[in-house]
Tab-separated table of N, CA and C in Angstrom:
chain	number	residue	atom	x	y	z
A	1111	UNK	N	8.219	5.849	-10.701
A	1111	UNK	CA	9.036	4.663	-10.860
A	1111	UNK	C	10.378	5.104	-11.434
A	1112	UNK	N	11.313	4.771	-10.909
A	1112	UNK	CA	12.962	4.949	-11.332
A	1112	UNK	C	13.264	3.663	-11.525
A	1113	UNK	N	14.789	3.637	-12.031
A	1113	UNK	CA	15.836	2.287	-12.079
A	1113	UNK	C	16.173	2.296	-13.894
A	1114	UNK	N	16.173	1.331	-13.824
A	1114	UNK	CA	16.331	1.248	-15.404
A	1114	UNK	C	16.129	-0.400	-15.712
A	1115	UNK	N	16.567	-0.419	-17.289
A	1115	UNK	CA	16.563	-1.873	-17.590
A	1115	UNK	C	17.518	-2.051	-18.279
A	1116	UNK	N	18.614	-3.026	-18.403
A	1116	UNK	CA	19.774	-2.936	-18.874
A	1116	UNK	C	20.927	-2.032	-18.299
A	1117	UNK	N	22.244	-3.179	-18.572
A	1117	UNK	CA	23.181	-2.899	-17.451
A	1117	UNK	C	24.195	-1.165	-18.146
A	1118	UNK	N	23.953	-0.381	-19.378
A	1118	UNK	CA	23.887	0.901	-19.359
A	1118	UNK	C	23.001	1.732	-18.639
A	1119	UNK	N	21.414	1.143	-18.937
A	1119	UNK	CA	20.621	2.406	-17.952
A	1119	UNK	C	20.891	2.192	-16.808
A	1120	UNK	N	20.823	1.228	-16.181
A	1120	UNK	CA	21.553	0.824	-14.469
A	1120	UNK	C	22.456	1.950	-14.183
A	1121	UNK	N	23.531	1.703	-14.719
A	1121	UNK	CA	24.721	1.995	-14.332
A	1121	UNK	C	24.868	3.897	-14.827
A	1122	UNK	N	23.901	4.302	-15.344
A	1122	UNK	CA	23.575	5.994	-15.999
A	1122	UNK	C	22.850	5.820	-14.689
A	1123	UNK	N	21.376	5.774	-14.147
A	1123	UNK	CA	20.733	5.936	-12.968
A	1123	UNK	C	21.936	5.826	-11.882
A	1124	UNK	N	22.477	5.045	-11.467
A	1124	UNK	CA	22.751	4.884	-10.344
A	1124	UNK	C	24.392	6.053	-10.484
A	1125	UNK	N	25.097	6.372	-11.334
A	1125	UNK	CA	26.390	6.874	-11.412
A	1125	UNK	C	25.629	8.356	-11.506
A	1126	UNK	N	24.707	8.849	-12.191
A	1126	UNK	CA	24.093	10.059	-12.318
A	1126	UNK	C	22.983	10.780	-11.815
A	1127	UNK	N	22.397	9.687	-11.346
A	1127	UNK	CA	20.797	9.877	-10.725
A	1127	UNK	C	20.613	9.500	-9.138
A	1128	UNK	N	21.073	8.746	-8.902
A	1128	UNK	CA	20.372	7.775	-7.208
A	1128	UNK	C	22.150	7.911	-6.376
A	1129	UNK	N	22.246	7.372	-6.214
A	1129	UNK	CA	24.108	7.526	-5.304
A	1129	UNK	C	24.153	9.096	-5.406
A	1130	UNK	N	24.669	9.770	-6.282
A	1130	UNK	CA	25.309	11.089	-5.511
A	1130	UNK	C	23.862	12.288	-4.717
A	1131	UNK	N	22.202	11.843	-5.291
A	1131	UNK	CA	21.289	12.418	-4.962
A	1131	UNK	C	21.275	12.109	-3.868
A	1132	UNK	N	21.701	11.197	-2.836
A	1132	UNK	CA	21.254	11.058	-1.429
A	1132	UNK	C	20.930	12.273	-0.347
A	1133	UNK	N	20.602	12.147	0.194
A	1133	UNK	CA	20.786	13.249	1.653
A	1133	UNK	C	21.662	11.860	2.709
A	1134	UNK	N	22.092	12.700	3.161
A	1134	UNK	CA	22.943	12.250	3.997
A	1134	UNK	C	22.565	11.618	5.371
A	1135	UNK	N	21.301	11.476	6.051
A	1135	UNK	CA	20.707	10.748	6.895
A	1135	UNK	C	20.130	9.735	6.501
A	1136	UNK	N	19.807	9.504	5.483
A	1136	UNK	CA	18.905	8.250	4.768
A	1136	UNK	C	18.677	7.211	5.658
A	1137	UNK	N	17.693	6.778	6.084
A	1137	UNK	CA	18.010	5.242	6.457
A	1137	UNK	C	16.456	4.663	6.019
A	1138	UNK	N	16.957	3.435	5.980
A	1138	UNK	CA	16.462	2.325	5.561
A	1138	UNK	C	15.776	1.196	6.499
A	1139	UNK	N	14.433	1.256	6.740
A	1139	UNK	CA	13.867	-0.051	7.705
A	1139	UNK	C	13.636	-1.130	6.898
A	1140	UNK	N	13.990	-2.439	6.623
A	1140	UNK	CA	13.530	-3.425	6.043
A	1140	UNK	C	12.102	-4.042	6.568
A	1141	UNK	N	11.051	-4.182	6.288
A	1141	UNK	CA	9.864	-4.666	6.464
A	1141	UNK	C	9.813	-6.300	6.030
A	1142	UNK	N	9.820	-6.141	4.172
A	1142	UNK	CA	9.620	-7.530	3.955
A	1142	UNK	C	10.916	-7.948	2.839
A	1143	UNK	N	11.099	-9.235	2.474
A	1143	UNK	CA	11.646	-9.560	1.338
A	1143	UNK	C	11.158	-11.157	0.633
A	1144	UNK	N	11.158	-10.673	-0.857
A	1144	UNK	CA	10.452	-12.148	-1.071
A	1144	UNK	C	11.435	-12.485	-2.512
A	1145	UNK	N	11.412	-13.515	-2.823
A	1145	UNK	CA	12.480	-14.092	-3.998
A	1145	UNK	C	12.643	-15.154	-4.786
A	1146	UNK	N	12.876	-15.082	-5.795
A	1146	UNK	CA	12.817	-16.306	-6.690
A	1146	UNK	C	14.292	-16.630	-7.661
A	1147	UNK	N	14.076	-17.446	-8.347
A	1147	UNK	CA	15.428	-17.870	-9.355
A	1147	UNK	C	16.206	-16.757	-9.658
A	1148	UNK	N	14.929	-15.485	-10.454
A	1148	UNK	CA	15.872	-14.344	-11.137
A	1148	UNK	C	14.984	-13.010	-10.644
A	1149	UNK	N	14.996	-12.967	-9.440
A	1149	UNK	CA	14.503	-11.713	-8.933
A	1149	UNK	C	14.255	-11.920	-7.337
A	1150	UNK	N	14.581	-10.743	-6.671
A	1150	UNK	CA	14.600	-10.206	-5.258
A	1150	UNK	C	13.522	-8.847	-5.115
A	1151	UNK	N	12.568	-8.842	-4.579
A	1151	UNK	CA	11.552	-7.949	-4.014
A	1151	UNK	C	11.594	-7.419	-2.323
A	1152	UNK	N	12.486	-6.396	-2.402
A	1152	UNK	CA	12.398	-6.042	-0.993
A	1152	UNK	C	11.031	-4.529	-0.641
A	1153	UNK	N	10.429	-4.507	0.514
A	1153	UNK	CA	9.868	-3.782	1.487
A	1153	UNK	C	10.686	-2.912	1.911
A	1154	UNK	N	10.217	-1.675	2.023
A	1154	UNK	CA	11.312	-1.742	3.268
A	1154	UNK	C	10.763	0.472	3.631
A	1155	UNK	N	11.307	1.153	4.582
A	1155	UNK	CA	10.575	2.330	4.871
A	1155	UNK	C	11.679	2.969	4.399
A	1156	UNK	N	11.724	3.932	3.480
A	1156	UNK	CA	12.956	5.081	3.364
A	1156	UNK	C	12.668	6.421	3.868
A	1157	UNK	N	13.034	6.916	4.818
A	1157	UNK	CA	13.387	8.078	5.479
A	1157	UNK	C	14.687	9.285	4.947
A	1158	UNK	N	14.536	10.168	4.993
A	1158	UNK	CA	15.164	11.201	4.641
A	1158	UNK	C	14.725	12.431	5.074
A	1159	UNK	N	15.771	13.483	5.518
A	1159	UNK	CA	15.319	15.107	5.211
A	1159	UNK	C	15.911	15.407	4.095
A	1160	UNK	N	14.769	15.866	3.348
A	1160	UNK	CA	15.420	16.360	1.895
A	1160	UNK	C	15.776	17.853	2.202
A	1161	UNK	N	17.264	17.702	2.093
A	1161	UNK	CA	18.323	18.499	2.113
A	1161	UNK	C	19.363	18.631	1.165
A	1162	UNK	N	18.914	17.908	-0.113
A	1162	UNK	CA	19.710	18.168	-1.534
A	1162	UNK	C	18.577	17.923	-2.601
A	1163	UNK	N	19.205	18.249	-3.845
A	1163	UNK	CA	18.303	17.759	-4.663
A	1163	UNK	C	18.154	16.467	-4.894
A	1164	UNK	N	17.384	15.837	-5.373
A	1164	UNK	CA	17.114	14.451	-5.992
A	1164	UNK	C	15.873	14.187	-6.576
A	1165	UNK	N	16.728	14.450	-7.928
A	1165	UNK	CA	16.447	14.113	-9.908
A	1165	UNK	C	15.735	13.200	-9.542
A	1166	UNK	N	15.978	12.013	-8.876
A	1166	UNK	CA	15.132	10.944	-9.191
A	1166	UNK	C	14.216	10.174	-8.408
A	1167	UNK	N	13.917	11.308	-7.399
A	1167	UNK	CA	12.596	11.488	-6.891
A	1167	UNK	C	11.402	12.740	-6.723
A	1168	UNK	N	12.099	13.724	-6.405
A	1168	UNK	CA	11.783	15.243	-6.700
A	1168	UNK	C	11.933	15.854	-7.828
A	1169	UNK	N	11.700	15.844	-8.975
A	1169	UNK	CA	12.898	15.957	-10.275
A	1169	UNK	C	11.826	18.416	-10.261
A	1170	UNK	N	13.277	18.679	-10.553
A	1170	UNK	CA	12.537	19.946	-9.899
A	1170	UNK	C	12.684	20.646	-9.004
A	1171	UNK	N	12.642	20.155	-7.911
A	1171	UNK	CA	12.116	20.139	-6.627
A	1171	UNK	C	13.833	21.065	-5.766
A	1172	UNK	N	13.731	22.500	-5.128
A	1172	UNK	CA	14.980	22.350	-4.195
A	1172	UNK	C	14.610	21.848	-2.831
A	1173	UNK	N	15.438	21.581	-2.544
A	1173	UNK	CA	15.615	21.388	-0.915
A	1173	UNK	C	14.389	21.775	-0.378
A	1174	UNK	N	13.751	21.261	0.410
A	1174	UNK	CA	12.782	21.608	1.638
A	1174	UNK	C	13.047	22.122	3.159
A	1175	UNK	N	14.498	20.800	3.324
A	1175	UNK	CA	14.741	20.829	4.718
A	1175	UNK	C	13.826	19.797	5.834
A	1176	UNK	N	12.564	19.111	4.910
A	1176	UNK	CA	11.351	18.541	5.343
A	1176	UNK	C	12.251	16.996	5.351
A	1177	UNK	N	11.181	16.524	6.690
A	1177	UNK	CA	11.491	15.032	6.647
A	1177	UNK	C	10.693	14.056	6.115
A	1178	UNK	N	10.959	12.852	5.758
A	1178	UNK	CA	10.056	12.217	5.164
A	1178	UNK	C	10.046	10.716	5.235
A	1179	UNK	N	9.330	10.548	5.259
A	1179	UNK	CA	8.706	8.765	5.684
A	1179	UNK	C	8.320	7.802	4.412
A	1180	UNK	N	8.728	7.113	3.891
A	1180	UNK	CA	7.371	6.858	2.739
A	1180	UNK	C	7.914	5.820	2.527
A	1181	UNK	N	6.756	4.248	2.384
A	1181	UNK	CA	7.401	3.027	1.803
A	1181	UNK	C	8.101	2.562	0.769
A	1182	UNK	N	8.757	2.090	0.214
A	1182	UNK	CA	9.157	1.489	-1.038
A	1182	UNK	C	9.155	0.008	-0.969
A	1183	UNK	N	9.388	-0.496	-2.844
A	1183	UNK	CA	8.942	-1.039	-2.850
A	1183	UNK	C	10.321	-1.714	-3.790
A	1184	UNK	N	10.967	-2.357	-4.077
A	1184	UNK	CA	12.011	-2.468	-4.873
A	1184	UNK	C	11.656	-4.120	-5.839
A	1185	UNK	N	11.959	-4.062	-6.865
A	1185	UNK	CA	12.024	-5.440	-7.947
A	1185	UNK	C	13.703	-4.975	-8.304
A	1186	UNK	N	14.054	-6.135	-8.655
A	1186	UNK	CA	15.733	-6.623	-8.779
A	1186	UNK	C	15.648	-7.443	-9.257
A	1187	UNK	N	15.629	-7.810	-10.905
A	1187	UNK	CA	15.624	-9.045	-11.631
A	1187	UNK	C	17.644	-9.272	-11.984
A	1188	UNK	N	17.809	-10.635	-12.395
A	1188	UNK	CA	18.981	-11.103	-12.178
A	1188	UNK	C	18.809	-12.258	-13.584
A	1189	UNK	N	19.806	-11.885	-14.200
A	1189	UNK	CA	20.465	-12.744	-15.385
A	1189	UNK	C	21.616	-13.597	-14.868
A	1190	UNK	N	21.627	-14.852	-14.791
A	1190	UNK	CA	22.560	-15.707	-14.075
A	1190	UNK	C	23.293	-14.300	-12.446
A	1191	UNK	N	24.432	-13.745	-12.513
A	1191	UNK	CA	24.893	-13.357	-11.220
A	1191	UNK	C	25.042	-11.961	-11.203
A	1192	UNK	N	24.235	-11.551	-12.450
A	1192	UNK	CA	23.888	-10.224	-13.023
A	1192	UNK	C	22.915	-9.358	-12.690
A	1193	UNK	N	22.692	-8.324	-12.141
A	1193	UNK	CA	21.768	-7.430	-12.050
A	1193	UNK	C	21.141	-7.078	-13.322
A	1194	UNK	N	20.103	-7.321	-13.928
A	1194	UNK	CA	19.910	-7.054	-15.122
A	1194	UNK	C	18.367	-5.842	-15.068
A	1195	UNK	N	17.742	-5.707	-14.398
A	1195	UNK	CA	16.621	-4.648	-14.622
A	1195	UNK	C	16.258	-4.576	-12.726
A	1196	UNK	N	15.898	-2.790	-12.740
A	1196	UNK	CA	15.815	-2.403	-10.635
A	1196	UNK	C	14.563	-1.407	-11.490
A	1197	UNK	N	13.294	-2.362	-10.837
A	1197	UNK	CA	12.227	-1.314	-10.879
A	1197	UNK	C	11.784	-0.652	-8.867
A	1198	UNK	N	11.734	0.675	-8.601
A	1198	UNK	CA	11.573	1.497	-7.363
A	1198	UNK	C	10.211	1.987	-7.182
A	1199	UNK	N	9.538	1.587	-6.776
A	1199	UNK	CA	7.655	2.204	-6.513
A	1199	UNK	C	7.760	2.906	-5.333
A	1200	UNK	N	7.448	3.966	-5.157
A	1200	UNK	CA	6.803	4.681	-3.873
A	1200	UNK	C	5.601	5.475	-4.397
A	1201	UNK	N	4.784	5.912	-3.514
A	1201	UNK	CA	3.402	6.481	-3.137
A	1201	UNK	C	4.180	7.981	-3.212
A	1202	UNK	N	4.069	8.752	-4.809
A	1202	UNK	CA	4.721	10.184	-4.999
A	1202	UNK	C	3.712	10.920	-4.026
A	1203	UNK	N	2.312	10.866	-4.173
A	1203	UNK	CA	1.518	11.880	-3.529
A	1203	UNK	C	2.019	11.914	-2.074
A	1204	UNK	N	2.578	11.129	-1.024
A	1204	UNK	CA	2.446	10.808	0.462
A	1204	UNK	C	4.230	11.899	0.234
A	1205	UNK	N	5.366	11.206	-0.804
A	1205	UNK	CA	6.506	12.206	-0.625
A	1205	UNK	C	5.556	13.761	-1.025
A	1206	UNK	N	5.322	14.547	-1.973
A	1206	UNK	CA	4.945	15.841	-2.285
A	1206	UNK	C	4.155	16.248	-0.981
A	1207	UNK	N	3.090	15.426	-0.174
A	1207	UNK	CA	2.717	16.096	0.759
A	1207	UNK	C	3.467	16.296	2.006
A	1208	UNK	N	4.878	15.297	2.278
A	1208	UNK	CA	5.811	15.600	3.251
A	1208	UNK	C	6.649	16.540	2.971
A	1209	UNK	N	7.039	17.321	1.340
A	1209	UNK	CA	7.956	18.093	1.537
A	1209	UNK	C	6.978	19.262	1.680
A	1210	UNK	N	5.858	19.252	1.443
A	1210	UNK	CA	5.272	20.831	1.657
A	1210	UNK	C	4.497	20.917	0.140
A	1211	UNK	N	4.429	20.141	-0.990
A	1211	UNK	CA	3.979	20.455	-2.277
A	1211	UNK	C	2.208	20.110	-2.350
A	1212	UNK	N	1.973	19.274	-1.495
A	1212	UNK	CA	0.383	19.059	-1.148
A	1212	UNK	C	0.032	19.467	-0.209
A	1213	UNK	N	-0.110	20.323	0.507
A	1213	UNK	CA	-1.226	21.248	1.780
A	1213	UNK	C	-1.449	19.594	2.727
A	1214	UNK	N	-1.432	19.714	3.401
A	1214	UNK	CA	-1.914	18.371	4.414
A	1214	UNK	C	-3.577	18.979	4.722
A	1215	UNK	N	-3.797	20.264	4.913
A	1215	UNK	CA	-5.251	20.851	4.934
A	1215	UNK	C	-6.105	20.211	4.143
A	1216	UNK	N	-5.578	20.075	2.728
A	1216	UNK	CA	-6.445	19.882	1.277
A	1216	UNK	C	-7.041	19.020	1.031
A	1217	UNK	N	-8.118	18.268	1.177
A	1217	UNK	CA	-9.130	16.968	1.174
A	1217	UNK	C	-8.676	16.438	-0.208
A	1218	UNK	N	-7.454	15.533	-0.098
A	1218	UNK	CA	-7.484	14.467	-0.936
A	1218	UNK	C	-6.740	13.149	-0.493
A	1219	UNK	N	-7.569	12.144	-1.166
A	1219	UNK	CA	-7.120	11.069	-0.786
A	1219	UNK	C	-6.063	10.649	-0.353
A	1220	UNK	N	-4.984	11.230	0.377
A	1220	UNK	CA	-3.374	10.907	0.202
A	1220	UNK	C	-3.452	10.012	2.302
A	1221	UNK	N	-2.777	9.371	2.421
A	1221	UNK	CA	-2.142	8.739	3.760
A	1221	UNK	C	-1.356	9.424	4.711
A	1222	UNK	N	-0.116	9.898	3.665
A	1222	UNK	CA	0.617	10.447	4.296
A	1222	UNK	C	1.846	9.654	5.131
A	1223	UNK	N	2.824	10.170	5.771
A	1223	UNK	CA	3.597	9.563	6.746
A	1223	UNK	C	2.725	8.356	7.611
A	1224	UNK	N	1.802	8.091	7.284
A	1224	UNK	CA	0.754	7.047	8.177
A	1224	UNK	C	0.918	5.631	7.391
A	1225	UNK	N	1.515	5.909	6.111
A	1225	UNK	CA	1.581	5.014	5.441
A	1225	UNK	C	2.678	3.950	6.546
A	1226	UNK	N	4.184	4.981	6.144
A	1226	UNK	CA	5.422	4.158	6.679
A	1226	UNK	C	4.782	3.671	8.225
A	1227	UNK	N	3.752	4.478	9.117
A	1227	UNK	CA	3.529	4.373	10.493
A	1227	UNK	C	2.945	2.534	10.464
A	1228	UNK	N	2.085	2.716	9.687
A	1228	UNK	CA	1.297	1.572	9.594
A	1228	UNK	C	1.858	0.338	9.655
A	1229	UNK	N	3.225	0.289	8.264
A	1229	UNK	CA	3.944	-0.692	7.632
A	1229	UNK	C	4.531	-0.767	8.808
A	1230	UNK	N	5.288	-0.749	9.272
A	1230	UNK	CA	6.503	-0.712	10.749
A	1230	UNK	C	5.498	-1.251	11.763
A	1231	UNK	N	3.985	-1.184	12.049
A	1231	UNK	CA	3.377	-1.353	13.098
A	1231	UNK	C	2.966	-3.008	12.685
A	1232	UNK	N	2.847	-3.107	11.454
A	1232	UNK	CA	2.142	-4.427	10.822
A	1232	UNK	C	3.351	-5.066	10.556
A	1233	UNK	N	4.655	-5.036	10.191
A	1233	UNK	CA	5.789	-5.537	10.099
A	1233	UNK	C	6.493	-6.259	12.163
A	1234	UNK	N	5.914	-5.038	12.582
A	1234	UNK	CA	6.646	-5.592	14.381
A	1234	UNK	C	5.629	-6.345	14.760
A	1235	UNK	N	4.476	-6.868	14.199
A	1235	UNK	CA	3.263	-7.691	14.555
A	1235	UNK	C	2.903	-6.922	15.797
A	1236	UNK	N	2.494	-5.854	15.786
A	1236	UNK	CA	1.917	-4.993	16.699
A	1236	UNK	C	0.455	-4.648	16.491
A	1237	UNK	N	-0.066	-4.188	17.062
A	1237	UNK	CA	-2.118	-3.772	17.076
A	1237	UNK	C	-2.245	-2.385	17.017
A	1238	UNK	N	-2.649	-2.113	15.892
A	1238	UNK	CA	-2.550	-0.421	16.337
A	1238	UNK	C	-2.211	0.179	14.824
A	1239	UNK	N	-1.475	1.240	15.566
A	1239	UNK	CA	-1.228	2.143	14.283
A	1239	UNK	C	-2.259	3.012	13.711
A	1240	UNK	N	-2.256	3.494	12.565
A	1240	UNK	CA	-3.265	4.588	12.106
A	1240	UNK	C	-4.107	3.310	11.286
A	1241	UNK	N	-5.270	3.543	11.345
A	1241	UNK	CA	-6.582	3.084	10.823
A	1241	UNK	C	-6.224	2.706	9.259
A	1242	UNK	N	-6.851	1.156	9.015
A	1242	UNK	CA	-5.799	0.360	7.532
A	1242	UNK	C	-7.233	1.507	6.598
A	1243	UNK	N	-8.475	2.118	7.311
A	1243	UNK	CA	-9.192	2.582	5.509
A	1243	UNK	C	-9.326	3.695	6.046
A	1244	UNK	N	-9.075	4.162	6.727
A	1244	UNK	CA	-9.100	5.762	7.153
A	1244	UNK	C	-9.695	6.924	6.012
A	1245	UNK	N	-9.106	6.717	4.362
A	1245	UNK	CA	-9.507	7.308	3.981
A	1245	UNK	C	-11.124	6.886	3.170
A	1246	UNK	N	-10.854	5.554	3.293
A	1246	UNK	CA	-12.609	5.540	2.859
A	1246	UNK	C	-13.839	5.712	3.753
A	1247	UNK	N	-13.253	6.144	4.928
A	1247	UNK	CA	-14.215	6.255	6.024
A	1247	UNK	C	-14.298	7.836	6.272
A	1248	UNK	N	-13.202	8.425	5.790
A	1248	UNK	CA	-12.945	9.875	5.661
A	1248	UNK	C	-14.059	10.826	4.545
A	1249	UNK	N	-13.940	9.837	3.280
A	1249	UNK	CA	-14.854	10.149	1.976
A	1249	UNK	C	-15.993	10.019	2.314
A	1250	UNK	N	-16.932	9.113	3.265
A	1250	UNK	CA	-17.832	8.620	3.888
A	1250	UNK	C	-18.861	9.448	4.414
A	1251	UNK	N	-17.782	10.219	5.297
A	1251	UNK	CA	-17.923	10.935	6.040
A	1251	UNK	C	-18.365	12.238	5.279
A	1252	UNK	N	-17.751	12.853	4.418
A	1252	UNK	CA	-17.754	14.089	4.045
A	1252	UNK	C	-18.961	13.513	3.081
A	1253	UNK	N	-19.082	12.493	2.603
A	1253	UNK	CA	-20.809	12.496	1.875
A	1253	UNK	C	-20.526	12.923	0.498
């Protein structure tokens, strides 16, 4: 989880941490958005080849060169016309196994890029996609 709370940590994350960390292909699929008086909750798929560093998802981490798929999840609370607290959720295990830091070989519970596959397939009201319990049928399996 990144962002901050209060319009100093905001503005430290985003001037030091998130804006200049980008990679330069980034894009963004919007899935869902939902909202109230003092807060905005967007969906949505973030894509990247991590091709720079970024503190505030990889913290560590150089370059891979690897591409990557993985949902997010964004909260945006609002004080009258104010941004006042940005909480960011993604599934770390599904990024570490796209840049190469989890073995895709290694029997653990992780999704993977199947995650974002799924969301995009259930977002276009489409049939299909990778299997919604795959991994409890996977654990099942191995007994």
């Amino acid at each position: 989880m990144t962002g901050g709370i209060g319009r100093d940590a905001l503005e430290s994350f985003y001037a030091k941490h998130f804006i200049p960390n980008m990679p330069p292909d980034v894009k963004l699929t919007p899935i869902d958005r939902g909202a109230g008086p003092s807060f905005v909750v967007d969906e949505f798929i973030f894509e990247f080849t991590h091709t720079v560093i970024m503190d505030w998802m990889l913290p560590g981490v150089k370059p891979t060169g690897c591409k990557v798929r993985v949902p997010f999840v964004v909260i945006a609370k609002f004080e009258g016309d104010k941004l006042s607290a940005e909480r960011i959720y993604w599934d770390q295990a599904t990024v570490l196994q796209q840049v190469g830091l989890l073995p895709a070989d290694v029997a653990l519970p992780i999704t993977g890029v199947e995650q974002a596959t799924k969301l995009e397939c259930i977002s276009a009201g489409k049939q299909g996609g990778p299997p919604s319990n795959a991994l409890i049928e996977e654990a099942a399996a191995r007994g």
